[in-house]
Short mmCIF file of N, CA and C in Angstrom, two decimals:
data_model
loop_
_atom_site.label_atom_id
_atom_site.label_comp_id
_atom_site.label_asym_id
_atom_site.label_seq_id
_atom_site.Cartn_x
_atom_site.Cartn_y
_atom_site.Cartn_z
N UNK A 928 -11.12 -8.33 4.90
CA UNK A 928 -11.68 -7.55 3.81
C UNK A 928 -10.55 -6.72 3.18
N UNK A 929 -10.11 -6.99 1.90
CA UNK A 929 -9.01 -6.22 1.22
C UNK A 929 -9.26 -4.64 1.31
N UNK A 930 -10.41 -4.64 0.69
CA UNK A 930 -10.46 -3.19 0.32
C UNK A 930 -10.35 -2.55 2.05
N UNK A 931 -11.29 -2.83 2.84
CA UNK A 931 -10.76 -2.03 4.27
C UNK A 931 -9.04 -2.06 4.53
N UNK A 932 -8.16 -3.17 4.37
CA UNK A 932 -7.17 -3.40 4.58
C UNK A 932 -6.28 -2.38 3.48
N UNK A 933 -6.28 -2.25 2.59
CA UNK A 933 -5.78 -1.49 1.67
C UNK A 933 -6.08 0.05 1.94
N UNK A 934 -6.96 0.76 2.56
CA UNK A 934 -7.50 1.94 3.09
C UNK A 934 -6.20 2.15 4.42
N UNK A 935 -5.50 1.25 4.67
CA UNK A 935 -4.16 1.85 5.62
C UNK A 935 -3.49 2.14 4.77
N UNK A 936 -2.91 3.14 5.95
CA UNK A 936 -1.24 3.83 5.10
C UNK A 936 -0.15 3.12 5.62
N UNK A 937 0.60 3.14 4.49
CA UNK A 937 1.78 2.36 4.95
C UNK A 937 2.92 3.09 4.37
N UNK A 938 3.99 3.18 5.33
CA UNK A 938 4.74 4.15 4.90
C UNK A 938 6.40 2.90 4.99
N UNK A 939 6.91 3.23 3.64
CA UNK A 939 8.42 2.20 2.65
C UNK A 939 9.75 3.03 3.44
N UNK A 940 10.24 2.72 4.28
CA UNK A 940 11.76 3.41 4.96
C UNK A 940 12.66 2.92 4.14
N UNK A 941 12.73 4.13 3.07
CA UNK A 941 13.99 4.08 1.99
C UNK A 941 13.61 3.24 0.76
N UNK A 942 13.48 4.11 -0.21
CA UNK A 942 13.16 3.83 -1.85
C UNK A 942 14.45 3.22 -2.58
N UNK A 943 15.04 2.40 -2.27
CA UNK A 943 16.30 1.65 -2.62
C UNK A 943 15.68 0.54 -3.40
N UNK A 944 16.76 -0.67 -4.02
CA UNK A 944 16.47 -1.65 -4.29
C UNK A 944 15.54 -2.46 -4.13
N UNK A 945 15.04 -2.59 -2.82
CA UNK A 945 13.83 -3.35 -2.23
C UNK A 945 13.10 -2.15 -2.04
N UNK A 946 12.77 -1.17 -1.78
CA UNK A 946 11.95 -0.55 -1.07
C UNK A 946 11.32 0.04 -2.24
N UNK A 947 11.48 0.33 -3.67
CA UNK A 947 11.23 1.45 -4.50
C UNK A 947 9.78 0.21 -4.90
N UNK A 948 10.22 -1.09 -5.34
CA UNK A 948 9.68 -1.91 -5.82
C UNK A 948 8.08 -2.27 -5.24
N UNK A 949 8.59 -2.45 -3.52
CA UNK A 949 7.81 -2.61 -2.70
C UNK A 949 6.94 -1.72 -2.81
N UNK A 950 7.06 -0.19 -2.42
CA UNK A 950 6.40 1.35 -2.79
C UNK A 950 5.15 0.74 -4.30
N UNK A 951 5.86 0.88 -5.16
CA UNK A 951 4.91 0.83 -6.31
C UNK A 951 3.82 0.11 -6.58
N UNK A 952 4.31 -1.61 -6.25
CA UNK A 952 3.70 -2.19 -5.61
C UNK A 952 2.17 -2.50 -5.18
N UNK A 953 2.93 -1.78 -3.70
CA UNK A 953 1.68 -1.14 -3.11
C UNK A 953 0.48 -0.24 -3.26
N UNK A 954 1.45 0.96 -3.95
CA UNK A 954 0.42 1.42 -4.93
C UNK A 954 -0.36 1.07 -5.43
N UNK A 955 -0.15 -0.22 -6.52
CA UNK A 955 -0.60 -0.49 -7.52
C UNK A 955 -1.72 -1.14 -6.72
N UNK A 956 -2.21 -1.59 -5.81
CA UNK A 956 -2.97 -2.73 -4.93
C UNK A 956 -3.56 -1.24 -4.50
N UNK A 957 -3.64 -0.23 -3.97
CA UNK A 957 -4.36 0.63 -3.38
C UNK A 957 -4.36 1.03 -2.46
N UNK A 958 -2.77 0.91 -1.66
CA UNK A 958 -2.63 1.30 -0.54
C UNK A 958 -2.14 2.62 -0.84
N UNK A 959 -2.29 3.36 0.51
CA UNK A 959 -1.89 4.95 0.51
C UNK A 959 -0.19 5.09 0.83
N UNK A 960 0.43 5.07 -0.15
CA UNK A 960 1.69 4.49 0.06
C UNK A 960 2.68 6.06 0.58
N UNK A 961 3.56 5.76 1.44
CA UNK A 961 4.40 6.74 2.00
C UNK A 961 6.15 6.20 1.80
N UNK A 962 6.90 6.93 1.05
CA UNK A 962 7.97 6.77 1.10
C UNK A 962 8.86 7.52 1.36
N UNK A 963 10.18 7.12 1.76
CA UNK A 963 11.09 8.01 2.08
C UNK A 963 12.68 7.68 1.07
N UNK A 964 13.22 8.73 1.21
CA UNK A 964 14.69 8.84 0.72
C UNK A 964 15.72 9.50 1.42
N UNK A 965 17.00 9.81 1.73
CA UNK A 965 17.80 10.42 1.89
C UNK A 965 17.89 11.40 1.09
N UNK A 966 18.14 11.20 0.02
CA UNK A 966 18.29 12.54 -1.24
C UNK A 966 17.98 13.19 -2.05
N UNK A 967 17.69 14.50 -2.09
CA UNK A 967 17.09 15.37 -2.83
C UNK A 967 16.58 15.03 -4.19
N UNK A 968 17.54 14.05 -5.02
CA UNK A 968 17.64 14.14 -6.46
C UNK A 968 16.57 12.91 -6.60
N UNK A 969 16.50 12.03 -5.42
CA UNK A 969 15.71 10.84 -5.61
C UNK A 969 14.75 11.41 -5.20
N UNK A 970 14.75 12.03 -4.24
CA UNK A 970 13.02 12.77 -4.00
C UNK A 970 12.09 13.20 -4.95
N UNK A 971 12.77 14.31 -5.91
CA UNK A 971 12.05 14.65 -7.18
C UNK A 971 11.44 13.19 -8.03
N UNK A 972 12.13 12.75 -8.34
CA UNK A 972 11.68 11.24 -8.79
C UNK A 972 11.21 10.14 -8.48
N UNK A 973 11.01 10.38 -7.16
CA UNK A 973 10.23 9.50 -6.42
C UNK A 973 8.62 10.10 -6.92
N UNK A 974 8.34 11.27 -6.22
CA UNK A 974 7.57 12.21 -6.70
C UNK A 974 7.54 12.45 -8.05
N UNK A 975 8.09 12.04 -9.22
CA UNK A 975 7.50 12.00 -10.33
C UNK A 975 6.85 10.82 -10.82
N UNK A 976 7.23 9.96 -9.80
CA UNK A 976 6.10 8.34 -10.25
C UNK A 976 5.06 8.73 -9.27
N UNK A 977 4.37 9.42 -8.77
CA UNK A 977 3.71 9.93 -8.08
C UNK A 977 3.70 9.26 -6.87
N UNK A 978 4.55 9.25 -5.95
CA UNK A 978 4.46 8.61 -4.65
C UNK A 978 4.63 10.17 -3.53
N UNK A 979 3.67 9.43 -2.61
CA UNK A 979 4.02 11.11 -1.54
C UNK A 979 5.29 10.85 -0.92
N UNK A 980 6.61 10.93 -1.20
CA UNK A 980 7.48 11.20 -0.89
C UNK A 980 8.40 12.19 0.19
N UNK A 981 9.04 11.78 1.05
CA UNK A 981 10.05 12.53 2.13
C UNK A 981 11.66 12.44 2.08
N UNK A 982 12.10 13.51 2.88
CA UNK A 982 13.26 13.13 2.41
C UNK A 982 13.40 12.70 4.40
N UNK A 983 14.53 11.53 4.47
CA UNK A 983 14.20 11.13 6.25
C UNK A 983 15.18 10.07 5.90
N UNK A 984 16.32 10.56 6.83
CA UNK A 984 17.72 9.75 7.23
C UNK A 984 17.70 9.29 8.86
N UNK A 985 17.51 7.90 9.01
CA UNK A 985 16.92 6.90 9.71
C UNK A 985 17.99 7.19 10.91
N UNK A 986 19.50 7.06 10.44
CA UNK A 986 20.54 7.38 11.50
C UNK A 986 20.56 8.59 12.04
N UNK A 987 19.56 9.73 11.57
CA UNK A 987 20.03 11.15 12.14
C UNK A 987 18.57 11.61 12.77
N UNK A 988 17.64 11.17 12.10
CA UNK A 988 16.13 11.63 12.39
C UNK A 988 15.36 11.20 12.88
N UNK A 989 14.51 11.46 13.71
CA UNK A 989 13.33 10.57 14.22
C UNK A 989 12.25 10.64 13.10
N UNK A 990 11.14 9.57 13.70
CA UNK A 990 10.18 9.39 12.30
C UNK A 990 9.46 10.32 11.80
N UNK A 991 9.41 11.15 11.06
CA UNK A 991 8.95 12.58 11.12
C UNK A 991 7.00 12.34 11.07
N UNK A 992 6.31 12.87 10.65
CA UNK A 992 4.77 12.87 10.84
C UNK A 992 4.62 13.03 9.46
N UNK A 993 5.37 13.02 8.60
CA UNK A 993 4.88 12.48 7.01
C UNK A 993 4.89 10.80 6.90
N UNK A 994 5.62 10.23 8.07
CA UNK A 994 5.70 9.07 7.52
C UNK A 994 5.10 8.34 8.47
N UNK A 995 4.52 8.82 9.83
CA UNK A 995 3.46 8.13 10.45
C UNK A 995 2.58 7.10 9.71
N UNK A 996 2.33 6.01 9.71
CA UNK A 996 1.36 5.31 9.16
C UNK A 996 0.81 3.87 10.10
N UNK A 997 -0.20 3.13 9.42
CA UNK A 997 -0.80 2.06 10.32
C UNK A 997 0.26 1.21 10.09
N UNK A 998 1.16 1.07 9.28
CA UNK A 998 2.44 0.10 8.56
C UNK A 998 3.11 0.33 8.49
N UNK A 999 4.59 1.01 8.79
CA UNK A 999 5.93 1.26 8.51
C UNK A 999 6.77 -0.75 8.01
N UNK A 1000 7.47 0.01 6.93
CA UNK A 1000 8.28 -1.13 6.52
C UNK A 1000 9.77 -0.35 6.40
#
């Protein structure tokens, strides 16, 4: 069933090339989409296409609890 399936969160590790695309995406289909960035300046703009956005550097941080989800990519 889509619509139950789409009711997970899925949270995008790093809004880059592949990941920004993927993010929107998802959105657009109705998932509760979670993304992350390294940097401040992409954060704001991540967050201005309205995505709930973090900032979370994979080599230094553990997975923080913004980005908990039923899906990590």
């Amino acid at each position: 069933d889509l619509e139950t399936f789409t009711q997970q969160s899925v949270s995008v590790i790093g809004a880059g090339w592949l990941g920004l695309p993927v993010s929107l995406k998802l959105r657009e289909l109705e998932f509760n989409v979670k993304v992350s960035t390294t940097t401040p300046e992409k954060l704001i703009s991540l967050k201005s296409e309205g995505l709930n956005a973090v900032l979370f550097h994979a080599a230094k941080d553990l997975l923080p609890d913004d980005l908990i989800s039923d899906i990590v990519i």
